[in-house]
Amino acid sequence: MTALPSLHKRLIRRPRHDPDLFFPPPFSSAERRYGIGGDGLAAVGARYGGDARRGGKPALRLAEPYKSGWRSTKARVCLAPVAVAEQQKFFSKYNLDVEFVNFGNSTDVLLEAIATGKADAGVGMALRWLKALEQGFDVKLTAGTHGGCLNLLTAKNSPFGGLESLKGQTIGVTDMAGPDKNFFAILLKRHGIDPLSDVQWKVYPADLLSVALDKREIAAISGSEPFSYRLLETGKYQLIASNMSGDYANLSCCVLGVSGSLARDHKPAAAALTQAILEAHSYASAHPESVAQAFMAHALNTNETEVSGSFTARATATTPSARRSSKS
């Protein structure tokens, strides 16, 4: 498991300073979740001047319209800002004509489509993309879009108040290759717990995770939004750790990837697309209710309250011991 932290650092941590790379100013906890998340990875088009104006127009606006294919499943809550980007005219602002194509939930299909040029870009979880990118997919990461998707929960009356208390316990997940499982494996390792030998991971259907926790079959469950928000709102569960604290408080968990050919041969288009997506996420941080309302046209198994609530950061765990434990 020693390889996991190094893989994480290689792709997720803030790059070394380079004057050609764009890092936005510090942002609030809400912006951290659905704001300009450029702390994660360098924006390809930054050298073109960000959103500086030229003659009253954005500096990155393309001289000619560019038709772009976007691979996405717009039903995912974390993609709500992308789903409403066209409605809010962030694409047309940069002379982009974006066509959305639903690829389902397969990461491999998404990345293959981007790598082969069948689509120009897509957004996904960095810790879901790692292995595929290591295999040589021709996809360039141009920006971190947001953070705060990953949470580790336990029952309200649970004796497990922090990561260290999970040694020897079982953690419920929905996918052994999921980004939440990968992230908390990294976090456990950083807290001296071997995620291979000191804990067990058990797969459950999403709707049975809380049932297993209530029956004390498992000590904790990991998940993303709006699943975590829904459980925490019941008052029956509490947060042990998330990717909203410690070293991870200013890092992105979701990233924007563009095709290698677009980054090499059409840098202005890659820059414009990246900037439009970052602005859409910044808009979501400032207008969570309106984004949630607009997103209902694409949403599945959720509602406006859960979507807008998922945009609100829970930066720390709910108990003092958990707060100490979740810090890196």
mmCIF file of C-alpha atoms in Angstrom:
data_model
loop_
_atom_site.group_PDB
_atom_site.id
_atom_site.type_symbol
_atom_site.label_atom_id
_atom_site.label_comp_id
_atom_site.label_asym_id
_atom_site.label_seq_id
_atom_site.Cartn_x
_atom_site.Cartn_y
_atom_site.Cartn_z
ATOM 1 C CA MET A 1 0.000 0.000 0.000
ATOM 2 C CA THR A 2 3.029 2.264 0.148
ATOM 3 C CA ALA A 3 2.525 3.125 -3.513
ATOM 4 C CA LEU A 4 -0.818 4.807 -2.933
ATOM 5 C CA PRO A 5 0.406 7.985 -1.218
ATOM 6 C CA SER A 6 3.081 8.532 -3.870
ATOM 7 C CA LEU A 7 0.544 8.092 -6.680
ATOM 8 C CA HIS A 8 -1.759 10.538 -4.935
ATOM 9 C CA LYS A 9 0.975 13.121 -4.524
ATOM 10 C CA ARG A 10 2.027 12.834 -8.142
ATOM 11 C CA LEU A 11 -1.357 13.765 -9.580
ATOM 12 C CA ILE A 12 -3.232 15.664 -6.923
ATOM 13 C CA ARG A 13 -0.852 17.836 -4.976
ATOM 14 C CA ARG A 14 -0.234 21.455 -5.881
ATOM 15 C CA PRO A 15 2.391 21.673 -8.646
ATOM 16 C CA ARG A 16 5.588 23.601 -8.077
ATOM 17 C CA HIS A 17 5.275 27.238 -8.930
ATOM 18 C CA ASP A 18 5.562 28.025 -12.609
ATOM 19 C CA PRO A 19 4.784 31.484 -13.988
ATOM 20 C CA ASP A 20 2.974 29.846 -16.914
ATOM 21 C CA LEU A 21 0.537 28.040 -14.618
ATOM 22 C CA PHE A 22 -2.629 29.598 -13.283
ATOM 23 C CA PHE A 23 -3.427 29.480 -9.585
ATOM 24 C CA PRO A 24 -6.476 31.474 -8.490
ATOM 25 C CA PRO A 25 -6.524 33.380 -5.207
ATOM 26 C CA PRO A 26 -7.513 31.652 -1.957
ATOM 27 C CA PHE A 27 -11.165 30.675 -1.822
ATOM 28 C CA SER A 28 -13.797 30.030 0.820
ATOM 29 C CA SER A 29 -14.999 26.610 1.950
ATOM 30 C CA ALA A 30 -17.968 26.853 -0.406
ATOM 31 C CA GLU A 31 -15.668 27.766 -3.287
ATOM 32 C CA ARG A 32 -13.394 24.923 -2.226
ATOM 33 C CA ARG A 33 -16.243 22.503 -2.866
ATOM 34 C CA TYR A 34 -17.764 24.034 -5.992
ATOM 35 C CA GLY A 35 -15.539 26.963 -6.810
ATOM 36 C CA ILE A 36 -12.485 27.577 -8.908
ATOM 37 C CA GLY A 37 -10.456 24.581 -7.839
ATOM 38 C CA GLY A 38 -7.252 25.340 -9.701
ATOM 39 C CA ASP A 39 -5.182 24.398 -6.653
ATOM 40 C CA GLY A 40 -5.412 20.797 -7.774
ATOM 41 C CA LEU A 41 -3.802 20.871 -11.203
ATOM 42 C CA ALA A 42 -2.399 23.424 -13.624
ATOM 43 C CA ALA A 43 -4.715 24.978 -16.176
ATOM 44 C CA VAL A 44 -3.470 24.413 -19.717
ATOM 45 C CA GLY A 45 -4.630 27.777 -20.997
ATOM 46 C CA ALA A 46 -3.369 29.984 -18.207
ATOM 47 C CA ARG A 47 -0.620 31.452 -20.316
ATOM 48 C CA TYR A 48 -3.321 33.014 -22.462
ATOM 49 C CA GLY A 49 -4.185 35.414 -19.696
ATOM 50 C CA GLY A 50 -7.001 33.953 -17.631
ATOM 51 C CA ASP A 51 -10.166 36.025 -17.919
ATOM 52 C CA ALA A 52 -8.386 39.321 -18.587
ATOM 53 C CA ARG A 53 -10.380 41.468 -21.003
ATOM 54 C CA ARG A 54 -9.378 42.428 -24.530
ATOM 55 C CA GLY A 55 -11.539 45.131 -26.021
ATOM 56 C CA GLY A 56 -14.401 44.271 -23.692
ATOM 57 C CA LYS A 57 -14.220 40.543 -24.467
ATOM 58 C CA PRO A 58 -12.663 37.747 -22.404
ATOM 59 C CA ALA A 59 -9.026 37.257 -23.389
ATOM 60 C CA LEU A 60 -9.590 33.542 -23.899
ATOM 61 C CA ARG A 61 -12.591 33.963 -26.206
ATOM 62 C CA LEU A 62 -11.908 32.168 -29.468
ATOM 63 C CA ALA A 63 -11.867 34.200 -32.669
ATOM 64 C CA GLU A 64 -13.928 31.532 -34.450
ATOM 65 C CA PRO A 65 -16.637 29.255 -33.030
ATOM 66 C CA TYR A 66 -15.327 25.891 -31.882
ATOM 67 C CA LYS A 67 -17.596 22.846 -31.742
ATOM 68 C CA SER A 68 -16.647 20.640 -28.810
ATOM 69 C CA GLY A 69 -17.829 17.179 -27.819
ATOM 70 C CA TRP A 70 -18.210 16.652 -24.071
ATOM 71 C CA ARG A 71 -18.492 13.197 -22.546
ATOM 72 C CA SER A 72 -20.572 13.322 -19.410
ATOM 73 C CA THR A 73 -23.256 11.772 -17.278
ATOM 74 C CA LYS A 74 -25.090 14.923 -16.285
ATOM 75 C CA ALA A 75 -27.126 13.089 -13.646
ATOM 76 C CA ARG A 76 -24.206 13.056 -11.174
ATOM 77 C CA VAL A 77 -24.476 15.755 -8.522
ATOM 78 C CA CYS A 78 -20.799 16.692 -8.703
ATOM 79 C CA LEU A 79 -21.326 17.554 -12.375
ATOM 80 C CA ALA A 80 -24.190 19.950 -11.680
ATOM 81 C CA PRO A 81 -22.046 23.018 -12.538
ATOM 82 C CA VAL A 82 -21.139 21.438 -15.885
ATOM 83 C CA ALA A 83 -24.765 20.603 -16.589
ATOM 84 C CA VAL A 84 -25.833 24.233 -16.170
ATOM 85 C CA ALA A 85 -22.762 25.806 -17.823
ATOM 86 C CA GLU A 86 -24.514 26.061 -21.171
ATOM 87 C CA GLN A 87 -27.658 27.549 -19.636
ATOM 88 C CA GLN A 88 -25.562 30.221 -17.926
ATOM 89 C CA LYS A 89 -23.753 30.899 -21.236
ATOM 90 C CA PHE A 90 -20.266 30.113 -19.948
ATOM 91 C CA PHE A 91 -19.506 28.194 -23.130
ATOM 92 C CA SER A 92 -20.837 30.791 -25.559
ATOM 93 C CA LYS A 93 -18.903 33.444 -23.635
ATOM 94 C CA TYR A 94 -15.767 31.826 -25.052
ATOM 95 C CA ASN A 95 -17.273 31.028 -28.467
ATOM 96 C CA LEU A 96 -17.639 27.330 -27.668
ATOM 97 C CA ASP A 97 -20.435 25.171 -29.069
ATOM 98 C CA VAL A 98 -20.510 22.199 -26.695
ATOM 99 C CA GLU A 99 -22.404 18.992 -27.402
ATOM 100 C CA PHE A 100 -23.002 16.690 -24.421
ATOM 101 C CA VAL A 101 -22.866 12.938 -24.938
ATOM 102 C CA ASN A 102 -23.873 10.633 -22.094
ATOM 103 C CA PHE A 103 -21.362 7.807 -21.616
ATOM 104 C CA GLY A 104 -23.001 6.128 -18.610
ATOM 105 C CA ASN A 105 -20.872 5.439 -15.546
ATOM 106 C CA SER A 106 -17.855 3.747 -17.120
ATOM 107 C CA THR A 107 -14.602 5.593 -16.461
ATOM 108 C CA ASP A 108 -12.765 3.519 -19.071
ATOM 109 C CA VAL A 109 -15.318 4.427 -21.745
ATOM 110 C CA LEU A 110 -15.083 8.096 -20.782
ATOM 111 C CA LEU A 111 -11.292 8.225 -20.885
ATOM 112 C CA GLU A 112 -11.083 6.169 -24.070
ATOM 113 C CA ALA A 113 -13.472 8.573 -25.789
ATOM 114 C CA ILE A 114 -11.371 11.558 -24.715
ATOM 115 C CA ALA A 115 -8.042 9.866 -25.494
ATOM 116 C CA THR A 116 -9.116 8.875 -29.019
ATOM 117 C CA GLY A 117 -10.548 12.286 -29.833
ATOM 118 C CA LYS A 118 -14.179 11.136 -29.935
ATOM 119 C CA ALA A 119 -14.756 13.771 -27.276
ATOM 120 C CA ASP A 120 -12.742 16.819 -26.296
ATOM 121 C CA ALA A 121 -13.143 16.776 -22.534
ATOM 122 C CA GLY A 122 -14.782 15.383 -19.430
ATOM 123 C CA VAL A 123 -14.787 15.742 -15.648
ATOM 124 C CA GLY A 124 -14.192 12.886 -13.223
ATOM 125 C CA MET A 125 -12.765 11.791 -9.891
ATOM 126 C CA ALA A 126 -8.969 11.921 -9.917
ATOM 127 C CA LEU A 127 -8.622 8.791 -7.798
ATOM 128 C CA ARG A 128 -10.866 6.941 -10.248
ATOM 129 C CA TRP A 129 -8.731 8.032 -13.193
ATOM 130 C CA LEU A 130 -5.280 7.240 -11.774
ATOM 131 C CA LYS A 131 -4.826 3.691 -13.018
ATOM 132 C CA ALA A 132 -6.259 4.399 -16.439
ATOM 133 C CA LEU A 133 -3.973 7.403 -16.898
ATOM 134 C CA GLU A 134 -0.980 5.326 -15.821
ATOM 135 C CA GLN A 135 -1.819 2.894 -18.615
ATOM 136 C CA GLY A 136 -1.124 5.638 -21.135
ATOM 137 C CA PHE A 137 -4.488 7.176 -22.030
ATOM 138 C CA ASP A 138 -3.761 10.339 -24.022
ATOM 139 C CA VAL A 139 -5.671 12.627 -21.673
ATOM 140 C CA LYS A 140 -4.259 15.838 -20.203
ATOM 141 C CA LEU A 141 -5.480 17.134 -16.863
ATOM 142 C CA THR A 142 -5.972 20.882 -17.137
ATOM 143 C CA ALA A 143 -7.690 21.878 -13.880
ATOM 144 C CA GLY A 144 -9.029 20.746 -10.560
ATOM 145 C CA THR A 145 -12.725 21.583 -10.560
ATOM 146 C CA HIS A 146 -13.832 21.120 -6.949
ATOM 147 C CA GLY A 147 -13.352 19.128 -3.766
ATOM 148 C CA GLY A 148 -15.353 17.794 -0.877
ATOM 149 C CA CYS A 149 -16.946 14.748 -2.474
ATOM 150 C CA LEU A 150 -15.582 12.091 -0.119
ATOM 151 C CA ASN A 151 -16.803 11.318 3.403
ATOM 152 C CA LEU A 152 -16.297 8.614 6.019
ATOM 153 C CA LEU A 153 -19.281 8.197 8.356
ATOM 154 C CA THR A 154 -20.154 6.227 11.456
ATOM 155 C CA ALA A 155 -23.214 5.949 13.695
ATOM 156 C CA LYS A 156 -23.949 8.857 16.036
ATOM 157 C CA ASN A 157 -23.504 6.683 19.147
ATOM 158 C CA SER A 158 -20.523 4.846 17.713
ATOM 159 C CA PRO A 159 -17.330 4.336 19.761
ATOM 160 C CA PHE A 160 -15.313 5.097 16.621
ATOM 161 C CA GLY A 161 -14.387 8.742 16.967
ATOM 162 C CA GLY A 162 -11.410 8.960 14.634
ATOM 163 C CA LEU A 163 -9.351 7.172 12.036
ATOM 164 C CA GLU A 164 -7.042 5.494 14.560
ATOM 165 C CA SER A 165 -10.036 3.856 16.252
ATOM 166 C CA LEU A 166 -10.838 1.962 13.051
ATOM 167 C CA LYS A 167 -7.849 -0.355 13.390
ATOM 168 C CA GLY A 168 -9.106 -3.932 13.281
ATOM 169 C CA GLN A 169 -12.545 -2.828 12.058
ATOM 170 C CA THR A 170 -14.542 -3.259 8.845
ATOM 171 C CA ILE A 171 -15.421 -0.351 6.557
ATOM 172 C CA GLY A 172 -18.322 -0.568 4.131
ATOM 173 C CA VAL A 173 -17.900 0.646 0.547
ATOM 174 C CA THR A 174 -19.837 0.312 -2.693
ATOM 175 C CA ASP A 175 -16.809 -0.326 -4.895
ATOM 176 C CA MET A 176 -13.366 -1.708 -4.062
ATOM 177 C CA ALA A 177 -11.902 0.482 -6.807
ATOM 178 C CA GLY A 178 -13.944 3.555 -5.885
ATOM 179 C CA PRO A 179 -12.302 6.941 -5.307
ATOM 180 C CA ASP A 180 -13.686 7.112 -1.762
ATOM 181 C CA LYS A 181 -12.144 3.755 -0.865
ATOM 182 C CA ASN A 182 -8.839 4.802 -2.442
ATOM 183 C CA PHE A 183 -8.820 8.140 -0.633
ATOM 184 C CA PHE A 184 -9.536 6.748 2.815
ATOM 185 C CA ALA A 185 -6.969 4.009 2.256
ATOM 186 C CA ILE A 186 -4.436 6.797 1.726
ATOM 187 C CA LEU A 187 -5.686 8.687 4.780
ATOM 188 C CA LEU A 188 -5.567 5.589 6.990
ATOM 189 C CA LYS A 189 -2.010 4.916 5.850
ATOM 190 C CA ARG A 190 -1.022 8.458 6.803
ATOM 191 C CA HIS A 191 -2.431 7.830 10.273
ATOM 192 C CA GLY A 192 -0.391 4.680 10.807
ATOM 193 C CA ILE A 193 -3.058 2.154 9.842
ATOM 194 C CA ASP A 194 -2.246 -0.318 7.076
ATOM 195 C CA PRO A 195 -5.307 -0.267 4.792
ATOM 196 C CA LEU A 196 -4.535 -3.798 3.621
ATOM 197 C CA SER A 197 -3.938 -5.596 6.913
ATOM 198 C CA ASP A 198 -5.268 -3.366 9.714
ATOM 199 C CA VAL A 199 -8.809 -2.900 8.362
ATOM 200 C CA GLN A 200 -11.215 -4.896 6.246
ATOM 201 C CA TRP A 201 -13.243 -3.486 3.370
ATOM 202 C CA LYS A 202 -16.655 -4.944 2.596
ATOM 203 C CA VAL A 203 -18.776 -4.170 -0.455
ATOM 204 C CA TYR A 204 -22.488 -3.391 -0.073
ATOM 205 C CA PRO A 205 -25.127 -1.932 -2.378
ATOM 206 C CA ALA A 206 -25.411 1.777 -1.604
ATOM 207 C CA ASP A 207 -28.873 1.460 -0.075
ATOM 208 C CA LEU A 208 -27.668 -1.217 2.368
ATOM 209 C CA LEU A 209 -24.602 0.576 3.715
ATOM 210 C CA SER A 210 -26.481 2.420 6.444
ATOM 211 C CA VAL A 211 -28.440 -0.750 7.281
ATOM 212 C CA ALA A 212 -25.189 -2.635 7.835
ATOM 213 C CA LEU A 213 -23.909 0.248 9.959
ATOM 214 C CA ASP A 214 -27.088 0.273 12.050
ATOM 215 C CA LYS A 215 -26.708 -3.476 12.639
ATOM 216 C CA ARG A 216 -23.058 -2.909 13.657
ATOM 217 C CA GLU A 217 -21.890 -5.293 10.957
ATOM 218 C CA ILE A 218 -19.371 -2.601 10.053
ATOM 219 C CA ALA A 219 -17.748 0.292 11.920
ATOM 220 C CA ALA A 220 -17.933 2.952 9.219
ATOM 221 C CA ILE A 221 -19.032 3.609 5.665
ATOM 222 C CA SER A 222 -17.519 5.728 2.926
ATOM 223 C CA GLY A 223 -19.341 7.557 0.194
ATOM 224 C CA SER A 224 -19.825 10.735 -1.774
ATOM 225 C CA GLU A 225 -22.642 13.211 -2.388
ATOM 226 C CA PRO A 226 -25.594 13.357 -2.104
ATOM 227 C CA PHE A 227 -25.402 10.001 -0.301
ATOM 228 C CA SER A 228 -23.378 11.408 2.611
ATOM 229 C CA TYR A 229 -25.474 14.561 2.911
ATOM 230 C CA ARG A 230 -28.659 12.494 3.023
ATOM 231 C CA LEU A 231 -27.382 10.315 5.872
ATOM 232 C CA LEU A 232 -25.948 13.173 7.919
ATOM 233 C CA GLU A 233 -29.221 15.075 7.662
ATOM 234 C CA THR A 234 -31.034 12.249 9.466
ATOM 235 C CA GLY A 235 -29.051 13.027 12.621
ATOM 236 C CA LYS A 236 -28.247 9.324 13.072
ATOM 237 C CA TYR A 237 -24.709 9.512 11.708
ATOM 238 C CA GLN A 238 -21.576 11.580 12.146
ATOM 239 C CA LEU A 239 -18.531 12.399 10.092
ATOM 240 C CA ILE A 240 -15.244 10.718 10.985
ATOM 241 C CA ALA A 241 -13.158 12.223 8.193
ATOM 242 C CA SER A 242 -13.443 13.814 4.768
ATOM 243 C CA ASN A 243 -11.276 15.328 2.080
ATOM 244 C CA MET A 244 -12.209 18.781 3.366
ATOM 245 C CA SER A 245 -9.629 19.034 6.154
ATOM 246 C CA GLY A 246 -5.888 18.960 6.794
ATOM 247 C CA ASP A 247 -3.610 18.844 3.772
ATOM 248 C CA TYR A 248 -6.600 18.095 1.568
ATOM 249 C CA ALA A 249 -8.601 21.207 2.449
ATOM 250 C CA ASN A 250 -7.266 23.108 -0.571
ATOM 251 C CA LEU A 251 -6.937 20.251 -3.026
ATOM 252 C CA SER A 252 -9.356 19.067 -5.678
ATOM 253 C CA CYS A 253 -10.819 15.587 -5.868
ATOM 254 C CA CYS A 254 -12.429 16.077 -9.284
ATOM 255 C CA VAL A 255 -10.482 17.097 -12.353
ATOM 256 C CA LEU A 256 -11.029 18.283 -15.894
ATOM 257 C CA GLY A 257 -9.351 16.195 -18.576
ATOM 258 C CA VAL A 258 -9.006 17.166 -22.237
ATOM 259 C CA SER A 259 -7.827 15.063 -25.142
ATOM 260 C CA GLY A 260 -4.100 15.104 -25.771
ATOM 261 C CA SER A 261 -4.684 16.201 -29.354
ATOM 262 C CA LEU A 262 -6.753 19.185 -28.198
ATOM 263 C CA ALA A 263 -4.063 20.240 -25.706
ATOM 264 C CA ARG A 264 -1.322 19.922 -28.337
ATOM 265 C CA ASP A 265 -3.010 21.150 -31.496
ATOM 266 C CA HIS A 266 -5.733 23.506 -30.251
ATOM 267 C CA LYS A 267 -4.365 25.089 -27.100
ATOM 268 C CA PRO A 268 -6.604 28.169 -27.294
ATOM 269 C CA ALA A 269 -9.674 25.900 -27.430
ATOM 270 C CA ALA A 270 -8.383 23.831 -24.502
ATOM 271 C CA ALA A 271 -7.764 27.051 -22.576
ATOM 272 C CA ALA A 272 -11.218 28.447 -23.349
ATOM 273 C CA LEU A 273 -12.942 25.194 -22.403
ATOM 274 C CA THR A 274 -11.006 24.990 -19.140
ATOM 275 C CA GLN A 275 -11.820 28.582 -18.214
ATOM 276 C CA ALA A 276 -15.520 28.111 -18.984
ATOM 277 C CA ILE A 277 -15.706 25.053 -16.732
ATOM 278 C CA LEU A 278 -13.883 26.804 -13.893
ATOM 279 C CA GLU A 279 -16.262 29.750 -14.123
ATOM 280 C CA ALA A 280 -19.251 27.399 -14.064
ATOM 281 C CA HIS A 281 -17.975 25.893 -10.812
ATOM 282 C CA SER A 282 -17.319 29.331 -9.363
ATOM 283 C CA TYR A 283 -20.893 30.287 -10.247
ATOM 284 C CA ALA A 284 -22.166 27.167 -8.458
ATOM 285 C CA SER A 285 -20.355 28.175 -5.273
ATOM 286 C CA ALA A 286 -22.071 31.557 -5.306
ATOM 287 C CA HIS A 287 -25.511 30.348 -6.435
ATOM 288 C CA PRO A 288 -26.042 26.828 -5.041
ATOM 289 C CA GLU A 289 -29.833 27.103 -4.904
ATOM 290 C CA SER A 290 -30.271 28.233 -8.507
ATOM 291 C CA VAL A 291 -27.822 25.606 -9.770
ATOM 292 C CA ALA A 292 -29.634 22.919 -7.798
ATOM 293 C CA GLN A 293 -32.958 24.040 -9.242
ATOM 294 C CA ALA A 294 -31.639 23.980 -12.809
ATOM 295 C CA PHE A 295 -29.954 20.631 -12.223
ATOM 296 C CA MET A 296 -33.288 18.965 -11.435
ATOM 297 C CA ALA A 297 -33.817 18.504 -15.177
ATOM 298 C CA HIS A 298 -30.926 16.020 -15.129
ATOM 299 C CA ALA A 299 -31.019 14.678 -11.566
ATOM 300 C CA LEU A 300 -31.846 11.114 -10.573
ATOM 301 C CA ASN A 301 -32.893 9.966 -7.088
ATOM 302 C CA THR A 302 -32.279 13.310 -5.387
ATOM 303 C CA ASN A 303 -33.920 16.693 -4.831
ATOM 304 C CA GLU A 304 -33.059 20.395 -4.756
ATOM 305 C CA THR A 305 -32.369 20.439 -1.022
ATOM 306 C CA GLU A 306 -29.876 17.583 -1.249
ATOM 307 C CA VAL A 307 -28.120 19.028 -4.276
ATOM 308 C CA SER A 308 -27.736 22.548 -2.864
ATOM 309 C CA GLY A 309 -26.844 21.071 0.534
ATOM 310 C CA SER A 310 -24.147 18.952 -1.072
ATOM 311 C CA PHE A 311 -22.534 22.163 -2.321
ATOM 312 C CA THR A 312 -22.062 23.355 1.266
ATOM 313 C CA ALA A 313 -18.738 22.255 2.694
ATOM 314 C CA ARG A 314 -18.461 20.164 5.831
ATOM 315 C CA ALA A 315 -14.846 21.036 6.382
ATOM 316 C CA THR A 316 -14.300 19.064 9.592
ATOM 317 C CA ALA A 317 -15.607 16.015 11.349
ATOM 318 C CA THR A 318 -18.417 16.419 13.869
ATOM 319 C CA THR A 319 -16.682 15.279 17.070
ATOM 320 C CA PRO A 320 -13.523 16.712 18.695
ATOM 321 C CA SER A 321 -11.691 13.389 18.488
ATOM 322 C CA ALA A 322 -12.677 13.011 14.867
ATOM 323 C CA ARG A 323 -11.462 16.500 14.056
ATOM 324 C CA ARG A 324 -8.069 15.721 15.500
ATOM 325 C CA SER A 325 -7.929 12.427 13.673
ATOM 326 C CA SER A 326 -8.977 13.789 10.298
ATOM 327 C CA LYS A 327 -6.180 16.338 10.238
ATOM 328 C CA SER A 328 -3.102 15.266 8.339
#
